[in-house]
């Protein structure tokens, strides 16, 4: 495929017409038209529907434009950065992150990033669903225990674990006696499998509250209404202060928070800068480091 023809197609698609693209690039309209026609011939598909007063992307043209616009932008940025000896990141950076991690840390971290890189337009959306970052146009996604995806590569930012906690005023039940529990509205097991100082135990639960968010559950547990299973990072401060006590660690897969990006896409200066910020924020990848952001005890440097 002719890269120059692909760049001209992207230019025309971005500006919505050959005339506007020619004026923006200060190039002959006929040259752009010929290049796009050659690209259509090489691909064997029509990329534009041409009318007397309009130009519209076909389905194939839209699919090609969505995939090439970001790629060509990144190639241009890489060339400019190399030529200038390392330019400051600039442009749009779209990130998808889970709700709890966003509430605990990303307000502070996004502000730090914006102050450090004022020419980057940072946009963070918060959602727990597994977004399709390629199709939905994200540059970086942060996910908890993501499923393997050959299209993505990344790194582990943090490792956390689930712990059973309760108010000191709530008595720990006798073995095999169900404990009053605050659980997620989306469902819960019939019992908690815990590792304690006394060994492994199975603790039956009796849900008394079903709440949508982990922060709501943490706040409810503080009132002594029941026990709950929560990430250590979310309750580390309460455990230190004595507001909550730890009954045990939940057996099973640990929590891993990953930063992921497309494997076939050049790592832009924007994404690289944000990954460096996350690495600096969580150098050891421990739950206590995330807990520090929630408590406002993070380093100011």
Coordinates of C-alpha atoms in Angstrom, one line a residue:
X1 CA 0.0 0.0 0.0
X2 CA 1.2 3.5 -0.9
X3 CA 1.8 5.3 2.3
X4 CA 1.6 8.7 0.6
X5 CA -1.7 7.8 -0.9
X6 CA -3.0 6.6 2.4
X7 CA -1.9 9.9 4.0
X8 CA -3.8 11.9 1.3
X9 CA -6.9 9.8 1.8
X10 CA -6.7 10.5 5.5
X11 CA -6.3 14.2 4.8
X12 CA -9.4 14.3 2.5
X13 CA -11.5 12.3 5.0
X14 CA -10.4 14.5 7.9
X15 CA -11.4 17.7 6.1
X16 CA -14.5 16.2 4.4
X17 CA -13.7 17.1 0.8
X18 CA -10.9 17.4 -1.8
X19 CA -11.2 21.2 -2.0
X20 CA -11.0 21.8 1.7
X21 CA -8.1 19.3 2.0
X22 CA -6.2 20.9 -0.9
X23 CA -6.6 24.4 0.6
X24 CA -5.5 23.2 4.1
X25 CA -2.4 21.4 2.7
X26 CA -1.7 23.9 0.0
X27 CA -1.6 21.2 -2.6
X28 CA -3.4 20.7 -5.9
X29 CA -6.8 19.3 -5.7
X30 CA -6.2 17.1 -8.8
X31 CA -3.2 15.5 -7.1
X32 CA -5.2 14.5 -4.0
X33 CA -8.1 13.2 -6.2
X34 CA -5.7 11.0 -8.3
X35 CA -3.9 9.7 -5.2
X36 CA -7.2 8.6 -3.6
X37 CA -8.4 7.0 -6.8
X38 CA -5.1 5.1 -7.1
X39 CA -5.6 3.9 -3.5
X40 CA -9.1 2.8 -4.2
X41 CA -7.9 0.9 -7.3
X42 CA -5.1 -0.9 -5.3
X43 CA -7.6 -1.9 -2.6
X44 CA -10.4 -2.8 -4.9
X45 CA -13.0 -0.9 -3.0
X46 CA -14.6 2.6 -3.1
X47 CA -13.6 4.7 -0.1
X48 CA -15.8 7.7 -0.9
X49 CA -19.3 8.2 -2.3
X50 CA -19.0 11.1 -4.7
X51 CA -21.9 13.3 -5.4
X52 CA -22.2 16.7 -7.2
X53 CA -22.1 18.6 -4.0
X54 CA -21.0 16.1 -1.4
X55 CA -18.3 13.6 -0.5
X56 CA -19.1 10.8 2.0
X57 CA -17.0 8.0 3.3
X58 CA -18.2 4.5 2.5
X59 CA -18.4 1.8 5.1
X60 CA -15.0 0.6 4.0
X61 CA -13.6 4.1 3.9
X62 CA -14.8 4.8 7.4
X63 CA -13.2 1.7 8.7
X64 CA -9.9 2.5 7.0
X65 CA -10.0 6.2 8.3
X66 CA -10.6 5.1 11.9
X67 CA -7.6 2.9 11.8
X68 CA -5.1 5.1 9.9
X69 CA -5.8 8.5 11.3
X70 CA -4.3 7.7 14.7
X71 CA -1.4 5.6 13.2
X72 CA -0.4 8.4 10.8
X73 CA -0.6 11.0 13.5
X74 CA 1.7 8.9 15.7
X75 CA 4.2 8.4 12.8
X76 CA 4.3 12.1 12.3
X77 CA 4.8 12.8 16.0
X78 CA 7.6 10.2 16.2
X79 CA 9.4 11.8 13.3
X80 CA 9.0 15.3 14.7
X81 CA 10.2 14.1 18.1
X82 CA 13.3 12.5 16.6
X83 CA 14.1 15.5 14.5
X84 CA 13.7 17.9 17.4
X85 CA 15.7 15.7 19.9
X86 CA 12.7 14.8 22.0
X87 CA 9.7 17.1 21.9
X88 CA 7.2 17.5 24.7
X89 CA 4.1 15.3 24.4
X90 CA 1.1 16.9 22.8
X91 CA -2.3 16.0 21.4
X92 CA -5.3 14.1 22.7
X93 CA -4.9 11.2 25.2
X94 CA -8.0 9.1 25.9
X95 CA -7.9 6.7 28.8
X96 CA -10.5 4.3 30.2
X97 CA -10.1 3.3 33.9
X98 CA -12.2 1.3 36.5
X99 CA -14.3 3.3 38.9
X100 CA -12.6 2.5 42.2
X101 CA -9.0 3.1 40.9
X102 CA -10.2 6.4 39.4
X103 CA -11.9 7.6 42.6
X104 CA -8.8 6.7 44.7
X105 CA -6.0 8.1 42.5
X106 CA -6.7 9.4 39.1
X107 CA -8.0 12.8 40.1
X108 CA -4.7 13.7 41.6
X109 CA -2.6 11.9 39.0
X110 CA -4.5 13.5 36.0
X111 CA -4.0 16.9 37.5
X112 CA -0.2 16.3 37.9
X113 CA -0.1 15.1 34.3
X114 CA -1.9 18.1 33.0
X115 CA 0.5 20.5 34.9
X116 CA 3.5 18.6 33.6
X117 CA 2.3 18.3 30.0
X118 CA 0.0 21.3 29.3
X119 CA -0.1 20.5 25.5
X120 CA -1.8 17.1 26.1
X121 CA -5.6 17.1 26.1
X122 CA -6.2 14.4 28.7
X123 CA -9.6 12.7 28.8
X124 CA -10.3 9.9 31.3
X125 CA -13.6 7.9 31.3
X126 CA -14.6 5.7 34.2
X127 CA -16.2 2.4 33.6
X128 CA -15.7 -1.2 34.8
X129 CA -16.7 -2.9 31.6
X130 CA -14.0 -4.3 29.3
X131 CA -13.9 -1.7 26.6
X132 CA -12.7 -2.4 23.1
X133 CA -9.9 0.1 23.1
X134 CA -9.1 -0.3 19.4
X135 CA -12.6 0.1 18.2
X136 CA -13.6 2.8 20.7
X137 CA -10.5 4.9 20.2
X138 CA -8.7 4.7 23.5
X139 CA -5.0 5.2 23.8
X140 CA -4.6 3.4 27.1
X141 CA -6.9 1.3 29.4
X142 CA -6.4 0.5 33.0
X143 CA -8.1 -2.8 34.0
X144 CA -8.4 -5.2 36.9
X145 CA -7.4 -8.8 36.2
X146 CA -7.9 -8.4 32.4
X147 CA -8.5 -11.4 30.2
X148 CA -5.7 -12.3 27.8
X149 CA -5.9 -10.3 24.5
X150 CA -3.3 -10.8 21.8
X151 CA -4.0 -7.3 20.5
X152 CA -2.9 -5.7 23.7
X153 CA 0.3 -5.5 25.7
X154 CA 1.0 -3.7 28.9
X155 CA 2.4 -3.9 32.4
X156 CA 1.1 -4.5 36.0
X157 CA 0.8 -1.3 37.9
X158 CA -0.4 -2.6 41.3
X159 CA -1.0 -5.8 43.1
X160 CA -3.7 -5.8 45.7
X161 CA -5.6 -8.5 47.7
X162 CA -9.0 -8.9 49.2
X163 CA -9.4 -8.9 52.9
X164 CA -12.4 -9.6 55.2
X165 CA -12.9 -6.6 57.6
X166 CA -15.4 -5.4 60.2
X167 CA -15.8 -2.8 62.9
X168 CA -14.2 -3.7 66.2
X169 CA -17.7 -3.5 67.7
X170 CA -18.9 -6.4 65.6
X171 CA -18.1 -9.7 67.2
X172 CA -16.5 -12.4 65.1
X173 CA -18.9 -15.3 64.8
X174 CA -18.3 -18.8 66.0
X175 CA -17.2 -21.4 63.3
X176 CA -20.0 -22.3 60.9
X177 CA -22.2 -19.4 62.2
X178 CA -23.3 -17.0 59.4
X179 CA -21.9 -13.5 59.7
X180 CA -23.9 -10.4 58.8
X181 CA -22.3 -9.2 55.6
X182 CA -22.4 -6.1 53.3
X183 CA -22.0 -7.3 49.8
X184 CA -21.9 -6.1 46.2
X185 CA -25.3 -5.7 44.6
X186 CA -24.1 -7.8 41.6
X187 CA -23.9 -10.9 43.7
X188 CA -21.8 -12.7 46.3
X189 CA -20.7 -16.2 47.3
X190 CA -22.5 -18.1 50.1
X191 CA -19.4 -18.1 52.2
X192 CA -16.0 -16.5 52.4
X193 CA -12.9 -18.7 52.1
X194 CA -10.3 -17.0 54.3
X195 CA -6.7 -17.5 55.4
X196 CA -6.3 -16.4 59.1
X197 CA -3.8 -16.6 61.8
X198 CA -5.5 -19.8 63.0
X199 CA -5.5 -21.3 59.5
X200 CA -7.9 -21.6 56.6
X201 CA -11.6 -21.1 57.5
X202 CA -14.9 -21.1 55.7
X203 CA -17.2 -18.3 57.0
X204 CA -20.8 -18.5 55.9
X205 CA -22.4 -15.1 55.3
X206 CA -25.9 -13.6 55.6
X207 CA -26.2 -10.5 53.4
X208 CA -27.9 -7.6 55.2
X209 CA -27.0 -4.9 52.6
X210 CA -26.4 -5.1 48.9
X211 CA -24.6 -2.0 47.6
X212 CA -23.3 -1.0 44.2
X213 CA -19.9 0.4 45.0
X214 CA -17.0 -0.7 47.2
X215 CA -16.7 2.7 48.8
X216 CA -20.3 2.5 49.8
X217 CA -19.6 -0.9 51.3
X218 CA -16.6 0.4 53.2
X219 CA -18.6 3.2 54.6
X220 CA -21.4 0.9 55.7
X221 CA -19.0 -1.5 57.4
X222 CA -17.7 1.3 59.5
X223 CA -21.1 1.5 61.2
X224 CA -20.9 -2.1 62.5
X225 CA -23.9 -3.2 60.5
X226 CA -21.8 -6.1 59.1
X227 CA -18.5 -7.4 57.8
X228 CA -17.3 -7.2 54.2
X229 CA -14.7 -8.3 51.8
X230 CA -12.8 -5.3 50.3
X231 CA -9.4 -4.5 48.6
X232 CA -6.7 -3.9 51.2
X233 CA -5.8 -0.6 49.5
X234 CA -9.3 0.7 50.3
X235 CA -9.2 -0.1 54.0
X236 CA -5.5 0.2 54.8
X237 CA -6.1 3.5 56.5
X238 CA -9.0 2.2 58.6
X239 CA -6.9 -0.8 59.7
X240 CA -4.1 1.4 60.8
X241 CA -6.4 3.7 62.7
X242 CA -8.4 0.9 64.3
X243 CA -11.7 1.9 62.7
X244 CA -11.8 -1.6 61.1
X245 CA -10.2 -4.9 62.0
X246 CA -9.0 -7.6 59.7
X247 CA -10.6 -11.0 60.0
X248 CA -8.5 -12.7 57.3
X249 CA -7.3 -12.7 53.7
X250 CA -9.6 -14.1 50.9
X251 CA -8.1 -17.1 49.3
X252 CA -7.9 -17.1 45.5
X253 CA -6.4 -15.1 42.7
X254 CA -4.7 -11.8 43.7
X255 CA -5.9 -8.5 42.3
X256 CA -3.7 -7.1 39.5
X257 CA -4.2 -3.7 38.0
X258 CA -2.8 -3.5 34.5
X259 CA -2.1 -0.6 32.1
X260 CA -2.7 -1.8 28.5
X261 CA -2.3 -0.4 25.0
X262 CA -2.5 -1.8 21.4
X263 CA 0.3 -4.1 20.5
X264 CA 0.3 -3.0 16.9
X265 CA 0.3 0.7 17.6
X266 CA 3.4 2.9 18.1
X267 CA 3.7 3.9 21.7
X268 CA 3.2 7.6 21.5
X269 CA 5.0 10.2 23.6
X270 CA 1.6 10.9 25.4
X271 CA 1.1 7.3 26.4
X272 CA 4.7 6.8 27.4
X273 CA 4.6 9.9 29.6
X274 CA 1.4 8.7 31.4
X275 CA 2.9 5.3 31.9
X276 CA 6.0 6.9 33.4
X277 CA 3.7 8.9 35.8
X278 CA 2.0 5.8 36.9
X279 CA 5.3 4.0 37.5
X280 CA 6.6 6.9 39.6
X281 CA 3.3 7.0 41.6
X282 CA 3.4 3.2 42.4
X283 CA 7.1 2.3 42.3
X284 CA 6.7 -1.0 44.2
X285 CA 3.2 -1.8 43.0
X286 CA 1.9 -2.4 46.6
X287 CA -1.6 -1.7 47.9
X288 CA -0.3 0.7 50.5
X289 CA 0.9 3.0 47.7
X290 CA -2.7 3.2 46.3
X291 CA -4.1 3.7 49.8
X292 CA -1.8 6.7 50.3
X293 CA -3.6 8.5 47.4
X294 CA -6.9 7.9 49.1
X295 CA -5.6 9.3 52.3
X296 CA -3.9 12.3 50.6
X297 CA -0.5 11.1 51.9
X298 CA 1.2 10.7 48.6
X299 CA 4.5 12.3 47.8
X300 CA 4.2 15.9 46.5
X301 CA 7.3 15.7 44.2

